[in-house]
XYZ file of C-alpha atoms in Angstrom:
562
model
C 111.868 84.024 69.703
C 108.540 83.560 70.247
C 105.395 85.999 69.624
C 102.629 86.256 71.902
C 100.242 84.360 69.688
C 102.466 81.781 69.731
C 101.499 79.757 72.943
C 98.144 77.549 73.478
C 95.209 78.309 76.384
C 96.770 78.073 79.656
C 97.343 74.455 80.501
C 94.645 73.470 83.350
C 95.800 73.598 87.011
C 93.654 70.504 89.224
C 91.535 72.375 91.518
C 92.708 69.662 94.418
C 95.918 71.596 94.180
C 95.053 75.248 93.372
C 92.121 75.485 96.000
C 94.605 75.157 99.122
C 97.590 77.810 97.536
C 94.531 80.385 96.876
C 93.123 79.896 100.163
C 96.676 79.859 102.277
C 97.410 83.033 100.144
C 94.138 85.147 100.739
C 93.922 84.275 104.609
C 97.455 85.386 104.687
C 96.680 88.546 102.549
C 93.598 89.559 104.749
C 95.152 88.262 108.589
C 97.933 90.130 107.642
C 96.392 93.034 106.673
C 93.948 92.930 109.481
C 96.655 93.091 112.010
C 98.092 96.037 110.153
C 94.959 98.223 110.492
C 94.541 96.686 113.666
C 98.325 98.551 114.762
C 97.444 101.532 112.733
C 94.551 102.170 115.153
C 94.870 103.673 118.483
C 92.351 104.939 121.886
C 91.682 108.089 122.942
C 90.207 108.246 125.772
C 88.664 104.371 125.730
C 87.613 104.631 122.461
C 89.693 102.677 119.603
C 89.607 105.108 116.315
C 90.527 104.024 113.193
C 92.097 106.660 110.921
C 93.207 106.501 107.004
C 96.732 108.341 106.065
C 96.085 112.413 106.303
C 95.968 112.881 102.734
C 93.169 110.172 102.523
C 91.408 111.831 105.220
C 91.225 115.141 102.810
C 89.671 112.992 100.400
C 87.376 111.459 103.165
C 86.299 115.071 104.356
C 84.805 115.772 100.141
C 83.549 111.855 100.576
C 81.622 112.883 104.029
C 80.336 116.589 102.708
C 78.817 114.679 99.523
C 77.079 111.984 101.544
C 75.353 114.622 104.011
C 74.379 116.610 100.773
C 76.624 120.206 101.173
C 78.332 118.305 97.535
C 81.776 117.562 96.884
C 83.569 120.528 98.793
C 86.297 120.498 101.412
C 84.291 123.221 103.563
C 80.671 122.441 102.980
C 79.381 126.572 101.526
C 82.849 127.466 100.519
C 84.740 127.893 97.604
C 84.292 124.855 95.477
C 87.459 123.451 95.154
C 89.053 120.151 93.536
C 91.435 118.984 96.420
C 91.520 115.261 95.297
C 93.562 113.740 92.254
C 90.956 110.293 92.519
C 87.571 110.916 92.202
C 86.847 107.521 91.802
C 88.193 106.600 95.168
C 86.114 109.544 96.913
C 82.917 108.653 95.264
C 83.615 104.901 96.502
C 84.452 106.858 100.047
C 81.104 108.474 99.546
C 79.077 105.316 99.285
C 80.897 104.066 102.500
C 80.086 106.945 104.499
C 76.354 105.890 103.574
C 77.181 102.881 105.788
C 75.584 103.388 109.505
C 78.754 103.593 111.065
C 79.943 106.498 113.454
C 82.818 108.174 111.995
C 85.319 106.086 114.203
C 84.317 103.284 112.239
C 83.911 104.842 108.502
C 87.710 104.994 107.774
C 88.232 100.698 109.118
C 85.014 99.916 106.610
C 87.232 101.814 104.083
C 90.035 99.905 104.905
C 88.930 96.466 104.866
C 87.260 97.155 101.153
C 91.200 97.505 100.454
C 91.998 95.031 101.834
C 89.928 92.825 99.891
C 91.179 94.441 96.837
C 94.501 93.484 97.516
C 93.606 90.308 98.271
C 91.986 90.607 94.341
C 95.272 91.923 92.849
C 97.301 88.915 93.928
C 94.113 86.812 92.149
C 94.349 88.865 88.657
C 98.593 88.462 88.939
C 98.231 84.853 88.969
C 95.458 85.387 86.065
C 98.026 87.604 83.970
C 100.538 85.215 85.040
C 98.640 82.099 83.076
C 97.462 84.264 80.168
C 101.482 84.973 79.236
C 103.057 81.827 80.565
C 99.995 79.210 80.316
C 102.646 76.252 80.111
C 104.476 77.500 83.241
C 101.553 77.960 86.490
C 104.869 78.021 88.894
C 105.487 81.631 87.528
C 102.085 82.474 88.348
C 102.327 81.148 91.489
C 105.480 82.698 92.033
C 104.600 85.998 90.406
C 101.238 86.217 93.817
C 103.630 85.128 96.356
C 106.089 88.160 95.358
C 102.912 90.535 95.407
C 102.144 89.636 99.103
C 105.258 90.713 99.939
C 105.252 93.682 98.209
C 105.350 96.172 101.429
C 104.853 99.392 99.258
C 101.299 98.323 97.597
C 100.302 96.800 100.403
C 101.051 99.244 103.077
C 99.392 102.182 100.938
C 96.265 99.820 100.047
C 96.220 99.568 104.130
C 96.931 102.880 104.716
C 93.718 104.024 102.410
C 95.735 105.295 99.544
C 94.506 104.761 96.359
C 97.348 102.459 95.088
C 95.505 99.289 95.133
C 92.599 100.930 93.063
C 94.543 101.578 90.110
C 97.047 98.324 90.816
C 93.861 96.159 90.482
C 92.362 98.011 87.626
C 95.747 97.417 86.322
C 96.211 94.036 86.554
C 92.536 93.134 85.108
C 93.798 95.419 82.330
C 96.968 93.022 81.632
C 94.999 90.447 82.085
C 91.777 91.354 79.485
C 94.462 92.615 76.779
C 96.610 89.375 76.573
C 93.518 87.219 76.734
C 92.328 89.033 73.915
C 95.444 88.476 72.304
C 95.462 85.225 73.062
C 91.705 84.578 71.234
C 90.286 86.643 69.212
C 93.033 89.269 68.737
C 90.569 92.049 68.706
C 90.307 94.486 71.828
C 86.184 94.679 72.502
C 84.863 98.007 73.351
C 84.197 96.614 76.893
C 88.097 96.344 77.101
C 88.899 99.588 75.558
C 86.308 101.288 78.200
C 87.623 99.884 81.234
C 91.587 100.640 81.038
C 89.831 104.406 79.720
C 88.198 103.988 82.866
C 91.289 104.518 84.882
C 91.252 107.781 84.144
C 88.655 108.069 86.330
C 90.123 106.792 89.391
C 93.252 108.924 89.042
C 93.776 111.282 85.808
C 97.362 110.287 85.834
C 96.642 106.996 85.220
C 96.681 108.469 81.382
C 100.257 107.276 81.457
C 99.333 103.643 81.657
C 96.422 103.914 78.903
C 99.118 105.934 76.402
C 101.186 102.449 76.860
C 97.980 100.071 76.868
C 97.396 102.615 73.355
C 100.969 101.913 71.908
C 100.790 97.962 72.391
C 97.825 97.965 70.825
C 98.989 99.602 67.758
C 101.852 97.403 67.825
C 100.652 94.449 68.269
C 98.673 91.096 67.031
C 95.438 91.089 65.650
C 93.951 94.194 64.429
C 96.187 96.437 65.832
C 94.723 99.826 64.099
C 91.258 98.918 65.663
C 92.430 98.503 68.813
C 94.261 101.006 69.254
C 91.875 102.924 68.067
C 88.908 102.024 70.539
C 91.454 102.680 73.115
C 92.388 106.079 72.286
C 88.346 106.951 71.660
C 87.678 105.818 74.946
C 90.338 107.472 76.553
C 89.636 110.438 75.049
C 86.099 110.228 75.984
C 86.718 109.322 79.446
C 89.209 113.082 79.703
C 86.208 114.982 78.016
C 83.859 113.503 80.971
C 86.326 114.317 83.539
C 87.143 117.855 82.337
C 83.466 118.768 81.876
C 82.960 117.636 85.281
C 85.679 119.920 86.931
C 84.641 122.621 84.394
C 81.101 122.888 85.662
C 81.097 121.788 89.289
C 84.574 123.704 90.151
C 84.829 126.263 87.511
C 87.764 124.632 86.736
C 88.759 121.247 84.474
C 91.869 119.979 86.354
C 92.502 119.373 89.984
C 93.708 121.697 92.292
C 96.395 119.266 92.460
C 97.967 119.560 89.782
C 98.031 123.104 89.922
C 99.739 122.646 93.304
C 102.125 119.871 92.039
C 102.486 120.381 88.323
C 103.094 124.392 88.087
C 105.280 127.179 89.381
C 108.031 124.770 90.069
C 111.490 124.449 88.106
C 111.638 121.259 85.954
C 115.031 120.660 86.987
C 114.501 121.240 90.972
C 111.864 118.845 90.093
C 113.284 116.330 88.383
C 116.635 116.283 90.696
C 114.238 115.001 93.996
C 112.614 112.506 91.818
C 116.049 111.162 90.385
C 117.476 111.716 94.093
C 114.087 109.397 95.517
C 114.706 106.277 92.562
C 118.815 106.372 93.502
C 117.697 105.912 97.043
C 115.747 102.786 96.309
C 117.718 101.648 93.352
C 119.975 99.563 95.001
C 117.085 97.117 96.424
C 115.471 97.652 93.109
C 118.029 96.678 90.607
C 117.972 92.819 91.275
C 114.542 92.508 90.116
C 114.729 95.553 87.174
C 118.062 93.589 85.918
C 116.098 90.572 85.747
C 112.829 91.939 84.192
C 115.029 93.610 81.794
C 116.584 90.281 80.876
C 112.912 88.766 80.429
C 112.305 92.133 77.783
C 115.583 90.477 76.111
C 114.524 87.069 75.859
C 111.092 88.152 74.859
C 111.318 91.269 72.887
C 108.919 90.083 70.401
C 105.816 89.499 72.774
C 103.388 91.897 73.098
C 102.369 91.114 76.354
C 106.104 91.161 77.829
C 106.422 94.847 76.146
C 103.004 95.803 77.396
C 104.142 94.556 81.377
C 107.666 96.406 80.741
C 106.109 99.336 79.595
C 103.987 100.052 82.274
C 106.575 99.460 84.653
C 108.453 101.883 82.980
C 106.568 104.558 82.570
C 105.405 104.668 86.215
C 109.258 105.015 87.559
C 109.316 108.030 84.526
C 106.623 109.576 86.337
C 107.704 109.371 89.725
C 110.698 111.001 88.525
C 109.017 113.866 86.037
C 106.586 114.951 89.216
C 109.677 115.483 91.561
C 108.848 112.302 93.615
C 106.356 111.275 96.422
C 106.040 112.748 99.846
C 106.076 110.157 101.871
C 108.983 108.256 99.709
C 110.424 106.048 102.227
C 107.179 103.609 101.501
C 108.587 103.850 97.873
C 106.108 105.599 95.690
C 102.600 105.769 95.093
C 103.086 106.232 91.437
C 105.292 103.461 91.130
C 103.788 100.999 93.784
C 100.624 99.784 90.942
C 102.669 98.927 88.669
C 105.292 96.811 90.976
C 103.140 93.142 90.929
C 104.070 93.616 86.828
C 107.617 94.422 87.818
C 107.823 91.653 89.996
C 106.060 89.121 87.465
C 108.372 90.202 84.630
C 111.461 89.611 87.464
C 110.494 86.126 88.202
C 109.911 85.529 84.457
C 113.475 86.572 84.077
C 114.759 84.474 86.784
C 113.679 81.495 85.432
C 114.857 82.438 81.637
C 118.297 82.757 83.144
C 117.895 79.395 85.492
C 116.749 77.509 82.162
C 119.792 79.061 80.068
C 122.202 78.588 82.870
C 121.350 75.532 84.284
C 124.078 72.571 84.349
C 122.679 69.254 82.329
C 123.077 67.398 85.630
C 120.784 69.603 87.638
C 117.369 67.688 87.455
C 114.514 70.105 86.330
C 112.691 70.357 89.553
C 115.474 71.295 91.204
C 116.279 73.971 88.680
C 112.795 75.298 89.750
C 113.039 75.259 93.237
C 116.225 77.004 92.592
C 114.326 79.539 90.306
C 111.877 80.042 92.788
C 113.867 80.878 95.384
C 115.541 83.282 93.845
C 112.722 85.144 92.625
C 111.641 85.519 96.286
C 114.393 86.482 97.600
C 114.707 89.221 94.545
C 110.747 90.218 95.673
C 111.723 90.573 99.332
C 114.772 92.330 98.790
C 113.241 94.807 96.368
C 111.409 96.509 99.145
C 112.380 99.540 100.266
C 114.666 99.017 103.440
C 112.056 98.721 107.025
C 108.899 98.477 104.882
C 108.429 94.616 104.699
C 109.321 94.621 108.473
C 106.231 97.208 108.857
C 104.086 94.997 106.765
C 104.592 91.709 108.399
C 105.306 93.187 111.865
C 102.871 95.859 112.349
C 103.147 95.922 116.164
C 106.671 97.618 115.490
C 104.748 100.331 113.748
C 102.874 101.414 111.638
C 103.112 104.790 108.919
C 101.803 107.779 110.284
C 100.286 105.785 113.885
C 102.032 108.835 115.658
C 101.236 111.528 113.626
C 97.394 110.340 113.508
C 97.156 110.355 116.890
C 98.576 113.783 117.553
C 96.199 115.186 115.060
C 93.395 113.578 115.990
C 93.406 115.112 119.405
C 94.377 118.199 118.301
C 91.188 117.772 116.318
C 88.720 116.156 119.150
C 90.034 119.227 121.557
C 89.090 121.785 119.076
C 85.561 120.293 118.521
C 85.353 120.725 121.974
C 86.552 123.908 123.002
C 86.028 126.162 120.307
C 82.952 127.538 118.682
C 81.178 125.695 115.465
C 81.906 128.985 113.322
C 86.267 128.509 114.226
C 88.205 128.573 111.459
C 91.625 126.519 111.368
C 94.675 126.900 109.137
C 96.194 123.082 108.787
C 99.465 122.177 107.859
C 98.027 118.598 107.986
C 94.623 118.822 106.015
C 93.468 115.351 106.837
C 92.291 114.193 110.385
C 92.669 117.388 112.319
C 89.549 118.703 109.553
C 87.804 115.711 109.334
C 87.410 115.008 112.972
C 87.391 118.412 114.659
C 83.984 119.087 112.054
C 85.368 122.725 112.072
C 86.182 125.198 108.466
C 89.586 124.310 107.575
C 92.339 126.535 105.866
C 94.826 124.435 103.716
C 98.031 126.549 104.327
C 99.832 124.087 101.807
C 97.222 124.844 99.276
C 95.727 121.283 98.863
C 92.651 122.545 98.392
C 93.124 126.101 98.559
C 93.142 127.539 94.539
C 95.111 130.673 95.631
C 97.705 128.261 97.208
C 98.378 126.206 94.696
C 98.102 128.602 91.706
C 101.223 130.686 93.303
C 105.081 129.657 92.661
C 106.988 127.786 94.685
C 109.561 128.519 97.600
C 112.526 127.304 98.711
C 116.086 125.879 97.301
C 115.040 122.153 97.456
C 111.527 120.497 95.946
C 108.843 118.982 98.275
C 106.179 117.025 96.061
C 102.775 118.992 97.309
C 104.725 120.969 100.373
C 106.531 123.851 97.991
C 104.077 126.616 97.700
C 102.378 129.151 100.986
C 101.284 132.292 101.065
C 101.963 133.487 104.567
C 100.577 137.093 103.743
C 97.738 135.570 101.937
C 97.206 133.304 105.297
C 97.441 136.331 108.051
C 96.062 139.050 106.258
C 93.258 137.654 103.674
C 92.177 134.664 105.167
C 92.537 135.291 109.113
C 92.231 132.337 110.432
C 91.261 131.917 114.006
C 93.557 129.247 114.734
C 96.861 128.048 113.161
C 98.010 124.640 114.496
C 101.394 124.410 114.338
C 103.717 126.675 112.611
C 106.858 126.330 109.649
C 108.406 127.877 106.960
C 109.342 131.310 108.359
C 105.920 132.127 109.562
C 106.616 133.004 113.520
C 109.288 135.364 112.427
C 106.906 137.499 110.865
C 105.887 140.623 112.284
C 102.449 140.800 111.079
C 101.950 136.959 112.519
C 103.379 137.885 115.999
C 101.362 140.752 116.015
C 98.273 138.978 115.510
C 98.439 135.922 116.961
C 99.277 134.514 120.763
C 100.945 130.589 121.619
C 97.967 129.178 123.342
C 99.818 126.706 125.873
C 97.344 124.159 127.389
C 96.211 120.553 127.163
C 96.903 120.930 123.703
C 100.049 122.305 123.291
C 101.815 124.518 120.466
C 98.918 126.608 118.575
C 97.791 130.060 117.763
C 94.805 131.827 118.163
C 94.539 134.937 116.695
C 93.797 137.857 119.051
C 90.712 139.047 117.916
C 89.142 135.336 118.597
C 90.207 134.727 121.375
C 86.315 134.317 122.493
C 85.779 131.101 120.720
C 88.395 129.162 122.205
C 86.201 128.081 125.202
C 88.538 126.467 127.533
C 89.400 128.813 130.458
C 92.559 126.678 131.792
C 95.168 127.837 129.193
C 98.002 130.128 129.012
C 98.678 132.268 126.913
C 102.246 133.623 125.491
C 102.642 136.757 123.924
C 105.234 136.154 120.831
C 107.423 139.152 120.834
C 108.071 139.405 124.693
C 107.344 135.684 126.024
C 105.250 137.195 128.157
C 102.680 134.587 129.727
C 99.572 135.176 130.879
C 96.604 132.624 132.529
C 93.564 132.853 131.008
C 91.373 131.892 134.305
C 89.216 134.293 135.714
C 90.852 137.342 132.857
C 93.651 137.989 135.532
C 96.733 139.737 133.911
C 99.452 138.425 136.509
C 102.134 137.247 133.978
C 103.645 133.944 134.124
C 107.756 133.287 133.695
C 108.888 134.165 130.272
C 110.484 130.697 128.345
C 111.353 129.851 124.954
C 108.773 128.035 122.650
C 108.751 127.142 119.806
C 106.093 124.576 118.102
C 107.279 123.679 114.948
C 104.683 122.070 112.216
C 106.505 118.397 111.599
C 105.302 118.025 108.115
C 107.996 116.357 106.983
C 108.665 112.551 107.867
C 111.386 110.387 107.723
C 112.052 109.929 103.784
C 115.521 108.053 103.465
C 115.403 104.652 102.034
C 119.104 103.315 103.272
């Protein structure tokens, strides 16, 4: 068996036959991801708006505030909160809102950085690819290909989620730790800083850097001294980040992972994440039996161990934080980590090719055979509709219906309601970010109360399991809830308080006593305990037929994987 010392410098690939698979891959990374934000867009009203996923709008709204100087706050002069789990991404979403671009345009510039950075990710995979295998550049080659098809990193790098920061920061990880394997042996400082720097982008990226920490303890050169480095940088990297929270919020950790990480029980917890992975597992288990047949055949290389070991830790995670929301794209704790997954899978594919194969069958036909199994394990691995979205986009696109409900929700409010309106948001992203009005965060994103309470209900929702309804009507008061769930129409202090506006924007509240900011005359309203409805033209009285109705908040969408 060999060790991971054991193999030369990666055997050179001519130019005159790399240049043309690098450029036929990137075009096809960035046309295909350019029709994908180009489907994820839509037009109000003749103008085309370009929107990021609603939780990276929350993280847009901090990005925008810093930029125009009110600092890194949901509601610029309220309570300092830390809504986002990726600072990293929002200060890079700060710098783009420095671009001169109206805010139709700030979320596409956004976008297209990812897109680029996807396009880098399938670069570094081929790079990790050569530094493992450098007598074998097909499994590099093979290892990219599988990447661009990945629909889970890619859609969330599309969608402006901050997947395919840490995949890339991952990959040029890999990539610096085996090369430094490969030489010297010793991990540099300049190493050990950037995978310590991942904690920066996302704190739970600590997962990865406890592996990248093990491996180096474990493995060639001076293993003490490397892991060592590590560790000190890691550790320095969670004293910069807690001070940070500490003095700018008043607070070290997120609000996130007060909202996530607390007042839950483990095992409601862990039962969604185990129920999310079974969902997927069947599309998955092609290309984890394979990688785990690579981890066989290569148990004693560092640089297998330190690919399967990231994989598998991000699947534990998914699992130990009860799953992702929107799980039918997979999971965005699992989704930088699948390129490895998929290079260790092709790695084992052509192990089993090369122990299987008949003496007759000529070599390069054992590797087109190889190859094309690898593929097909790649394509197949994706969860079921989500290659279709990424290489179709016109069929479309995650969240294209949702954004566009919000966002006029969210132009109709900046319109017809007074710059002092206050709105409670089941969805935190667009409607705040484009309606420029003080949000509420009813599902405690980036309210502290919120996400410091326990949470309800029989079944665990990753991020949607804790509200305060009394907390909502009676402390907080705000003018206008859009949308309503969880029991909160039945309650007698709500319907007391609070009318259905009916109108051009259908299905919210507006709380009695505010009635004087909503500035649009041509609405009726509906009392909630006797249906009553009254026109709001002119202050006439004459009531309107009674009829049933009932907005509900849709919160919640589609999260089967078949």
């Amino acid at each position: 068996m060999r060790d991971s010392t054991d193999s030369g410098p990666p055997v050179p690939v001519p130019r005159s036959r790399l240049a043309p698979f690098f450029a036929a891959l990137l075009l096809a990374s960035l046309g295909l991801g350019g029709s994908y934000l180009w489907q994820a867009s839509f037009v109000v009203d003749g103008q085309r708006v370009f929107s990021l996923w609603d939780d990276a709008m929350i993280s847009m709204q901090y990005a925008r505030n810093l930029a125009e100087g009110h600092g890194l706050v949901w509601n610029p002069g309220g309570e300092p909160v830390q809504g986002f789990t990726n600072l990293g991404v929002t200060l890079t979403m700060a710098a783009v809102h420095g671009l001169p671009l109206d805010e139709f345009r700030i979320a596409l510039a956004f976008q297209i950085l990812e897109l680029f950075m996807l396009a880098a990710i399938l670069v570094f995979v081929w790079r990790a690819a050569r530094q493992m295998e450098p007598g074998d550049p097909l499994i590099a080659g093979i290892a990219s290909v599988s990447t661009l098809l990945c629909a889970p990193l890619c859609i969330w790098g599309a969608q402006g989620g901050d997947a395919a920061f840490v995949s890339l920061w991952l990959v040029i990880s890999v990539t610096g730790a085996v090369r430094a394997w490969r030489t010297s042996g010793t991990w540099s400082w300049a190493l050990a800083a950037w995978i310590a720097a991942g904690i920066l982008i996302r704190p739970d990226t600590t997962i990865f850097v406890a592996v990248f920490v093990a491996l180096a303890a474990s493995g060639p050169g001076p293993a003490a001294r490397n892991a060592a480095r590590t560790a000190i940088a890691a550790a320095c990297a969670w004293g910069a980040f807690l001070t940070f929270g500490q003095v700018y919020y008043g607070d070290p950790l997120p609000n996130t992972w007060y909202l996530k990480g607390t007042g839950t029980s483990v095992s409601l917890r862990l039962a969604s994440g185990f129920r999310q992975i079974g969902s997927w597992l069947p599309r998955l288990a092609p290309a984890l039996a394979f990688s785990a047949y690579a981890i066989h055949r290569n148990r004693k290389r560092s640089p297998v161990l330190l690919c399967g070991g990231l994989v598998g830790v991000a699947f534990a995670y998914h699992v130990w934080v009860g799953g992702d929301w929107m799980w039918k794209y997979g999971s965005r704790f699992a989704a930088p980590a699948l390129p490895l997954l998929l290079l260790l899978s092709a790695l084992g594919v052509r192990e089993a090719v090369a122990q299987w194969r008949h003496p007759r069958l000529p070599a390069r036909a054992a590797w087109a055979v190889a190859s094309a199994i690898a593929l097909a394990v790649a394509v197949f691995s994706n969860p079921s509709g989500t290659l279709a979205e990424w290489l179709e986009p016109w069929r479309g696109t995650m969240m294209a219906e949702h954004n566009y409900r919000n966002f006029r929700y969210a132009t109709y409010f900046r319109e017809h309601t007074t710059p002092d309106t206050t709105l409670a948001l089941h969805w935190g992203g667009v409607p705040r970010y484009f309606s420029h009005r003080e949000g509420l965060d009813v599902l405690g994103r980036s309210d502290r109360h919120i996400a410091k309470t326990l949470a309800q209900g029989s079944s665990y929702r990753p991020g949607h399991a804790k509200w305060d309804w009394d907390y909502v009507v009676n402390v907080r008061k705000p003018d206008i809830v859009i949308g309503e769930s969880r029991g909160l129409r039945d309650r007698d202090d709500f319907r007391r308080e609070y009318v259905l506006v009916k109108g051009p924007r259908r299905g919210f509240y507006v709380r009695k006593t505010s009635l004087a900011k909503l500035l649009d005359e041509n609405l009726v309203l509906e009392d909630l305990d006797t249906g009553r409805r009254t026109p709001r033209r002119n202050n006439t009285t004459q009531p309107l037929d009674p009829g049933p109705s009932h907005p509900q908040d849709d919160d919640s969408p589609t999260q089967e994987i078949p």
